[in-house]
Coordinates of C-alpha atoms and ligand atoms in Angstrom, one line a residue:
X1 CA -27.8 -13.7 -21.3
X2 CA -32.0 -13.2 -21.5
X3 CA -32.6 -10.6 -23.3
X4 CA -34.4 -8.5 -20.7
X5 CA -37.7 -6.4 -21.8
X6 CA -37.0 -3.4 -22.5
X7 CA -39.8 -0.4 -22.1
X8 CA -40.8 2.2 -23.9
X9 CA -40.5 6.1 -24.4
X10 CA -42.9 7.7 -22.5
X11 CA -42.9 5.2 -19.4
X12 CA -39.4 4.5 -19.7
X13 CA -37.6 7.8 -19.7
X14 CA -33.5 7.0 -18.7
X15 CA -33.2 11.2 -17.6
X16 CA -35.3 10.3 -15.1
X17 CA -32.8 8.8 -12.9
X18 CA -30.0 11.0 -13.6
X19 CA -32.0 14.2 -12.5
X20 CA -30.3 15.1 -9.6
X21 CA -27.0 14.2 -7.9
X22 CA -28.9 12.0 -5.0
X23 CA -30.3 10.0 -7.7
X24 CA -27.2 9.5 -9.7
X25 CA -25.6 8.6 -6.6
X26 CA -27.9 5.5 -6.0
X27 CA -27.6 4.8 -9.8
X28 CA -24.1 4.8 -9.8
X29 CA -22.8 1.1 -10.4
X30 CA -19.1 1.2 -10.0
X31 CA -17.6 3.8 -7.2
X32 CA -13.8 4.4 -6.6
X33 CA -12.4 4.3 -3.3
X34 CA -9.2 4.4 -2.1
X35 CA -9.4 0.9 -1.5
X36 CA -9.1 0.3 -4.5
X37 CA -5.7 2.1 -4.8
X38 CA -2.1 1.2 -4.8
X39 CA 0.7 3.7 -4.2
X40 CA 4.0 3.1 -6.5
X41 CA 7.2 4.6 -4.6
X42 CA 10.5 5.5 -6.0
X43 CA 13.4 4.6 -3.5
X44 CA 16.5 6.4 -3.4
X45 CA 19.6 5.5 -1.9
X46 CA 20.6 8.7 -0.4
X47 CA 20.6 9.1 3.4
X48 CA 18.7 11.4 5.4
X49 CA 15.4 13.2 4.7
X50 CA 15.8 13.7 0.5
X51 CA 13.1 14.0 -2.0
X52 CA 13.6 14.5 -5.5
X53 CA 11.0 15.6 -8.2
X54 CA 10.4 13.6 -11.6
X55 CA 10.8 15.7 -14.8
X56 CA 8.1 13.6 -16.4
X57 CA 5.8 12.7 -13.6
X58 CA 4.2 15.6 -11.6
X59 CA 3.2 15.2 -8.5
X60 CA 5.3 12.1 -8.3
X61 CA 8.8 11.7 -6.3
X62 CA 11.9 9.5 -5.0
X63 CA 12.2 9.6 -1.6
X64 CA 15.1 8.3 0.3
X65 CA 14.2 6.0 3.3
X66 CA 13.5 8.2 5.5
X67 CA 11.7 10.6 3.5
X68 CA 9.5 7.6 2.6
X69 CA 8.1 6.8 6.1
X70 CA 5.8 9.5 6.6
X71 CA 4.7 8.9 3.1
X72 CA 4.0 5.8 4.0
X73 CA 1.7 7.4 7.0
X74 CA 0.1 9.7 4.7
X75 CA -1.0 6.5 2.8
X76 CA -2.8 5.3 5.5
X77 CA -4.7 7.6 6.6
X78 CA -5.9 8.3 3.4
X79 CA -7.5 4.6 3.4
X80 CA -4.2 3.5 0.8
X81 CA -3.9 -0.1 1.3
X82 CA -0.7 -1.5 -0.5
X83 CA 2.9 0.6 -1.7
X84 CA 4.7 -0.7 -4.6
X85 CA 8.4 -0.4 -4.2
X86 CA 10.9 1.0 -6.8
X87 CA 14.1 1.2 -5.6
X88 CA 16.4 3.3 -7.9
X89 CA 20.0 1.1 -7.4
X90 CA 23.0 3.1 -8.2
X91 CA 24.2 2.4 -11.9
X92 CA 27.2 1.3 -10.5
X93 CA 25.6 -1.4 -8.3
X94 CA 23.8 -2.4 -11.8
X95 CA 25.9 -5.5 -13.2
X96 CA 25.1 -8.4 -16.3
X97 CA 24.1 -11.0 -14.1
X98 CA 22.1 -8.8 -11.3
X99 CA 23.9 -9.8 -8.2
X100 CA 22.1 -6.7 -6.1
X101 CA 18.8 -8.1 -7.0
X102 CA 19.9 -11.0 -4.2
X103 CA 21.9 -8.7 -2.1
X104 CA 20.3 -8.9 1.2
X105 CA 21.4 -5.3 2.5
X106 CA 19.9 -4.1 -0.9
X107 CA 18.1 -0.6 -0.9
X108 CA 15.0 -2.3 -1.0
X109 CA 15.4 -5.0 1.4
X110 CA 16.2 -2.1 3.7
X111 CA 12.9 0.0 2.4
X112 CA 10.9 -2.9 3.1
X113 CA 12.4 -3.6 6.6
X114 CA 11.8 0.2 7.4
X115 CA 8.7 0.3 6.5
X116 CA 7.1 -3.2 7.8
X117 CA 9.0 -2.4 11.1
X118 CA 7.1 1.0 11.8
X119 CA 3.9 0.4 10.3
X120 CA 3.6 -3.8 10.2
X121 CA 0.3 -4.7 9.1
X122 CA -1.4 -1.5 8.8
X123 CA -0.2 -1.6 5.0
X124 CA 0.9 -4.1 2.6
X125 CA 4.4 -3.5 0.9
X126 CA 4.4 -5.1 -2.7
X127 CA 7.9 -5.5 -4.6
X128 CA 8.6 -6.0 -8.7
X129 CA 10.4 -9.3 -9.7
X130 CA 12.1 -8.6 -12.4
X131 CA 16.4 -7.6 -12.8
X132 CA 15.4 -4.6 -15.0
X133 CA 16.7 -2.6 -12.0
X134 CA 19.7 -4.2 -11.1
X135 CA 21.3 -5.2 -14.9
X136 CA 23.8 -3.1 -16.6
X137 CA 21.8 -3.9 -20.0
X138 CA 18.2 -2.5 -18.4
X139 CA 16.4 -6.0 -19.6
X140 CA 14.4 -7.7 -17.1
X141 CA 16.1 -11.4 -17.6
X142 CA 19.9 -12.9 -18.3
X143 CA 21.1 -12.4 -21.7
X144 CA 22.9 -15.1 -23.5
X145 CA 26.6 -14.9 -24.1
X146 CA 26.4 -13.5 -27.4
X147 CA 24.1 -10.8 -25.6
X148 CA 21.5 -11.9 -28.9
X149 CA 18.6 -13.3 -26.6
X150 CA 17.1 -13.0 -22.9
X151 CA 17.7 -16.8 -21.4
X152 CA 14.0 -17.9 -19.7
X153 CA 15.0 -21.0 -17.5
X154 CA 18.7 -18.8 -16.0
X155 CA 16.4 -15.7 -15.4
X156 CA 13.3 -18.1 -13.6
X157 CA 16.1 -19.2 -11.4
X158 CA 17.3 -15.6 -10.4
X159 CA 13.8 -14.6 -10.5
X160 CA 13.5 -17.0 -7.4
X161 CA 16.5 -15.7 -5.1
X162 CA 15.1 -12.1 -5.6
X163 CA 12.1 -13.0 -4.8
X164 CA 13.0 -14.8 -1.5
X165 CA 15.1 -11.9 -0.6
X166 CA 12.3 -9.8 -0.4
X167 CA 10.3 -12.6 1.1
X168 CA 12.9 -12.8 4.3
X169 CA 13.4 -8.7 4.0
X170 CA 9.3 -9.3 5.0
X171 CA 7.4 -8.0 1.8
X172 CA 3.9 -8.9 1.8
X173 CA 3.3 -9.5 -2.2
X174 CA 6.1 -10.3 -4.8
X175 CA 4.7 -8.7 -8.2
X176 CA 6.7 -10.6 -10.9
X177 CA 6.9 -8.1 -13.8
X178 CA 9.3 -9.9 -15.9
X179 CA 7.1 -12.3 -18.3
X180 CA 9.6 -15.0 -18.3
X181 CA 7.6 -18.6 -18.8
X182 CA 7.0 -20.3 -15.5
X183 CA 8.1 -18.3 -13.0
X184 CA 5.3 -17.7 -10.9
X185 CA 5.2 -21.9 -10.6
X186 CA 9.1 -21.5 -9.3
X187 CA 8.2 -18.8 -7.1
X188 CA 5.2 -20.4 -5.2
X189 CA 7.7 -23.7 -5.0
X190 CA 10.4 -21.6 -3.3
X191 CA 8.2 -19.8 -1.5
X192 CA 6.0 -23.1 -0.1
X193 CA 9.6 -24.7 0.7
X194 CA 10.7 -22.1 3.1
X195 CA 7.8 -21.6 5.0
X196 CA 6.6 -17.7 3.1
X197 CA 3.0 -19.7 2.7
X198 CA 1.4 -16.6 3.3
X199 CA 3.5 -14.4 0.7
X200 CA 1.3 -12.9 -1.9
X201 CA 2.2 -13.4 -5.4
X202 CA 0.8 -10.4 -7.4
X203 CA 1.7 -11.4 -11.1
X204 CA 1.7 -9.1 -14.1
X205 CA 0.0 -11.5 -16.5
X206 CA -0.4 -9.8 -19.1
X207 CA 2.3 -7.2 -19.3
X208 CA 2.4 -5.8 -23.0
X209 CA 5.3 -4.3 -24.3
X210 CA 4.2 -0.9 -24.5
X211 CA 5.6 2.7 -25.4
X212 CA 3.9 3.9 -22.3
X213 CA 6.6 3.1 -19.9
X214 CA 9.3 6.0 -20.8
X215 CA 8.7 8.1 -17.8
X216 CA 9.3 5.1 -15.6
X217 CA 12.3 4.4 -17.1
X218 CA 13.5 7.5 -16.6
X219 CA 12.4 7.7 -13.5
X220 CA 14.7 4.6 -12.4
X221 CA 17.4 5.0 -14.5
X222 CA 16.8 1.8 -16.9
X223 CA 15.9 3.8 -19.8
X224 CA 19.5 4.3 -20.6
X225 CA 20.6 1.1 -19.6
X226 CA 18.6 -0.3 -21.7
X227 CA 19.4 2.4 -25.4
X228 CA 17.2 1.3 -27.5
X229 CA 16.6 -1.9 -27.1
X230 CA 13.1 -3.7 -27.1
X231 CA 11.6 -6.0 -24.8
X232 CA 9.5 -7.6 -27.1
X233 CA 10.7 -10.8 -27.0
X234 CA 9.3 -11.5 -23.4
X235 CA 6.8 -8.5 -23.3
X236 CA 3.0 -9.2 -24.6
X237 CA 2.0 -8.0 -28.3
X238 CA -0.6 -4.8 -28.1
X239 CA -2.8 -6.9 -30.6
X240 CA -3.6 -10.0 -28.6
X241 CA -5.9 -10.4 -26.2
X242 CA -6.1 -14.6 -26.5
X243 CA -2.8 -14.6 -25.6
X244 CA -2.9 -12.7 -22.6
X245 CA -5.8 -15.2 -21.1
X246 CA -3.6 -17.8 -21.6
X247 CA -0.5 -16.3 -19.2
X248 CA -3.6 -15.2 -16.5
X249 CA -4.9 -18.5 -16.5
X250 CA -1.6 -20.4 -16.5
X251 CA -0.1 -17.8 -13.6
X252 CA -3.5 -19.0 -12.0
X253 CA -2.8 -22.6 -12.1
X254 CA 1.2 -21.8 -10.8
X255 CA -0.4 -20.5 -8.0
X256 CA -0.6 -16.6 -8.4
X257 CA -3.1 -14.4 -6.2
X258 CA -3.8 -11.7 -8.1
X259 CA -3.3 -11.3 -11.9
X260 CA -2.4 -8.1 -13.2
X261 CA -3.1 -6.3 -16.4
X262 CA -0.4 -3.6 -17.2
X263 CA -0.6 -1.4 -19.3
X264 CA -4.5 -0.4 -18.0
X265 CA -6.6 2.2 -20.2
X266 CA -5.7 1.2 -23.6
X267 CA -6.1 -3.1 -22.3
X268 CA -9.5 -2.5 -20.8
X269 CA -11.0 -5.5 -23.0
X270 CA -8.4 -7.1 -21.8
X271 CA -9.1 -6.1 -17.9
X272 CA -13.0 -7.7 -18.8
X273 CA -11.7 -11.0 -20.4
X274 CA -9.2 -12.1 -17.6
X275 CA -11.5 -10.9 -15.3
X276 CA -14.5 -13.0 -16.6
X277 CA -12.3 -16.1 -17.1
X278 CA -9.7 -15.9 -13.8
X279 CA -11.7 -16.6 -10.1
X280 CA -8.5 -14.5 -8.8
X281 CA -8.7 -10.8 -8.6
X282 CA -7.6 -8.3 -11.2
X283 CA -5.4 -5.5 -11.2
X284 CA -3.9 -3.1 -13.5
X285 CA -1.7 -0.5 -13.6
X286 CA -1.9 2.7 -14.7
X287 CA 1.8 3.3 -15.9
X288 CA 4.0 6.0 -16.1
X289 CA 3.1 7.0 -19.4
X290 CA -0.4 7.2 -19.5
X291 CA -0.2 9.1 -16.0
X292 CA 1.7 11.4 -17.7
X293 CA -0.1 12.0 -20.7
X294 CA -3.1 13.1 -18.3
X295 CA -1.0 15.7 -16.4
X296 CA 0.2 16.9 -19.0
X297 CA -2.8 17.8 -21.2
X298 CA -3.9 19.1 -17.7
X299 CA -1.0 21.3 -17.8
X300 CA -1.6 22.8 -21.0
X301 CA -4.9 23.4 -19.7
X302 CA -6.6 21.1 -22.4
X303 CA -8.0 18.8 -19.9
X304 CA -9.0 19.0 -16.2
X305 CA -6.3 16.1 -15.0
X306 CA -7.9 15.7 -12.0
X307 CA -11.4 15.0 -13.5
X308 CA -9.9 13.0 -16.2
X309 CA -7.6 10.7 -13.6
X310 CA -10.5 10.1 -11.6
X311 CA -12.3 9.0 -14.7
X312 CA -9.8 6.9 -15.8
X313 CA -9.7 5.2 -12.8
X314 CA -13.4 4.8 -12.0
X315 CA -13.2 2.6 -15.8
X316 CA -10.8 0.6 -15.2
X317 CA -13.1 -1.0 -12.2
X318 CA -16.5 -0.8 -14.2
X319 CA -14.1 -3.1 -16.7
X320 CA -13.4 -5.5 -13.8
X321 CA -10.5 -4.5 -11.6
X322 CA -10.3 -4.5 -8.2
X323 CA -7.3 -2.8 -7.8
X324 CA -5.3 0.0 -9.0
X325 CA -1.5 0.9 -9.1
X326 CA -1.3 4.6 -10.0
X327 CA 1.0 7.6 -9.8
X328 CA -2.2 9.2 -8.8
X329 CA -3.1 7.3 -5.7
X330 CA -2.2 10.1 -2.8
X331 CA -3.8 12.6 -5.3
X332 CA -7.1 10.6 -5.9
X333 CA -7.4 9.5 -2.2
X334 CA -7.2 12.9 -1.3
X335 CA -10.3 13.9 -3.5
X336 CA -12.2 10.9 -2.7
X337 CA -11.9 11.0 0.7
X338 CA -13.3 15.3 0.7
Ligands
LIG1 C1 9.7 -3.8 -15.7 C2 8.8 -2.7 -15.2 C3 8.2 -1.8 -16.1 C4 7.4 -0.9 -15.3 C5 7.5 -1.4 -14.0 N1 8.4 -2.5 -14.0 C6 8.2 -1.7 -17.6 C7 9.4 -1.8 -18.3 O1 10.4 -1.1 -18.1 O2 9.4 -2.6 -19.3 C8 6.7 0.2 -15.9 C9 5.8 1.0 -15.0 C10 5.4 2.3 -15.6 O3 5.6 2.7 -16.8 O4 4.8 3.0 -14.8 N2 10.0 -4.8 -14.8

């Protein structure tokens, strides 16, 4: 870039332009709308109208089916483009090999069918790939027999039937979350062969393995499933950001829509690079744990949560994102919208 001239002190005085709140508001070069935000909803498989609070999310909930629906309307007219679904499968549904994940009648095929049936297009319904939610272990792929490793070619292959279970359930955007090699090149294949051409593949590209996810887990029951074990083997290092170019730009070329960053605030550099090198659009996700972290400093008064979220989230799109998934989203569209 030119270096462009730069004036001086007195004719160039910066405070000039943030005098007033009109001014600021024609200065402003990155604004938040709810556009730009994507709701993430924990299913439950109870029947009826049940919601059920979240220890260590405020402000966040499972909702059964039915409870989900007018969620769903609330979304909407707030300006909320896209849910993400979470469906929390019974433990004993949770098996080695992840059968549910294929099981047409699953919780979330029927979440999706609900909610495409009484809404259709006036909101996109995105889903994870991954078996995190339907193994016994809590890992996101197949283990071998020894239970040592997490197989990559076995888990691309299961990757594919749960993804075109949710593709005939009639779920807009498959958001593979698992970090196995190659599976967003299997998906698109599956995909192109039985017709879902217009099936959006949202992949988590650079998904680190991070500590910020324990609130999640809790929330759908893997953390304990999974003890203590680490995902590191198929999750991202913190420290590297060439490497996490490298999956964006080869989930690119394997046909992915949208490449996601995950987790957001701490990656931001991250968010700039793939967004600079990648012609797709970025997204990131807030998760659980740096949601969490926000509300509760807020709660201990030590930060205004609502000021800081909105913060948060106005920086992840000055570093390049066009879109959001946050806990926050009903919270923040109500704000933004007065
Ligand atoms: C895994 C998955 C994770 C999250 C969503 N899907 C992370 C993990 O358990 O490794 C985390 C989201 C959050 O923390 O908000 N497929």
């Amino acid at each position: 870039m030119n270096t462009p001239t730069i004036g001086r002190y007195p004719a160039t005085r910066l405070r000039r332009l943030r005098s007033t709140s009109w001014s600021r508001n024609l200065a402003r070069e990155t604004t938040l709308t709810p556009h730009d935000l994507i709701l993430p909803l924990f299913v439950l498989p109870d029947s009826g109208v049940v919601t059920e609070e979240i220890e260590s999310l405020p402000n966040v909930y499972r909702y059964s089916i039915e409870a989900l629906l007018p969620v769903c309307q609330q979304a909407i007219d707030l300006g909320i483009p896209m849910v993400a679904l979470f469906p929390c499968t019974p433990t004993a549904l949770k098996t080695p090999d992840a059968v549910e994940a294929f099981n047409p009648e699953s919780l979330a095929c029927q979440a999706i069918r609900a909610i495409k049936a009484q809404f259709g297009d006036k909101i996109g319904v995105m889903i994870d790939v991954a078996l995190d939610l339907y193994t016994s272990h809590g890992h996101d792929g197949l283990l071998s027999a020894d239970g040592q490793r997490v197989l990559n070619d076995e888990t691309v292959e299961a990757l594919v039937k749960q993804a075109l279970n949710y593709a005939r359930a009639g779920v807009d955007a498959v958001g593979p979350s698992d970090m196995m090699d190659g599976r967003i090149g299997a998906i698109r294949a599956a995909f192109e062969a039985e017709g879902f051409v217009d099936t959006q593949i949202v992949a988590y590209s650079a998904k680190f393995a991070s500590g910020l996810y324990g609130p999640y887990r809790s929330a759908v029951g893997s953390a304990s499933q999974l003890g203590g074990a680490s995902k590191a083997s198929y999750q991202e290092d913190a420290g590297n950001v060439k490497e996490a170019l490298h999956e964006a730009l080869l989930d690119v070329a394997e046909g992915a829509d949208v490449v996601m960053v995950k987790p957001a605030s701490y990656y931001m550099d991250v968010i700039a690079k793939v967004e600079e090198a990648c012609l797709v659009p970025v997204w990131a996700y807030q998760v659980s744990g740096e949601y969490a972290m926000i509300m509760a400093a807020g709660e201990r008064g030590w930060v205004d949560s609502e000021r800081v979220l909105l913060e948060a989230l106005l920086c992840l799109k000055r570093a390049g994102c066009s879109g959001i998934l946050t806990y926050g989203a009903l919270q923040v569209a109500k704000i933004l919208g007065g």
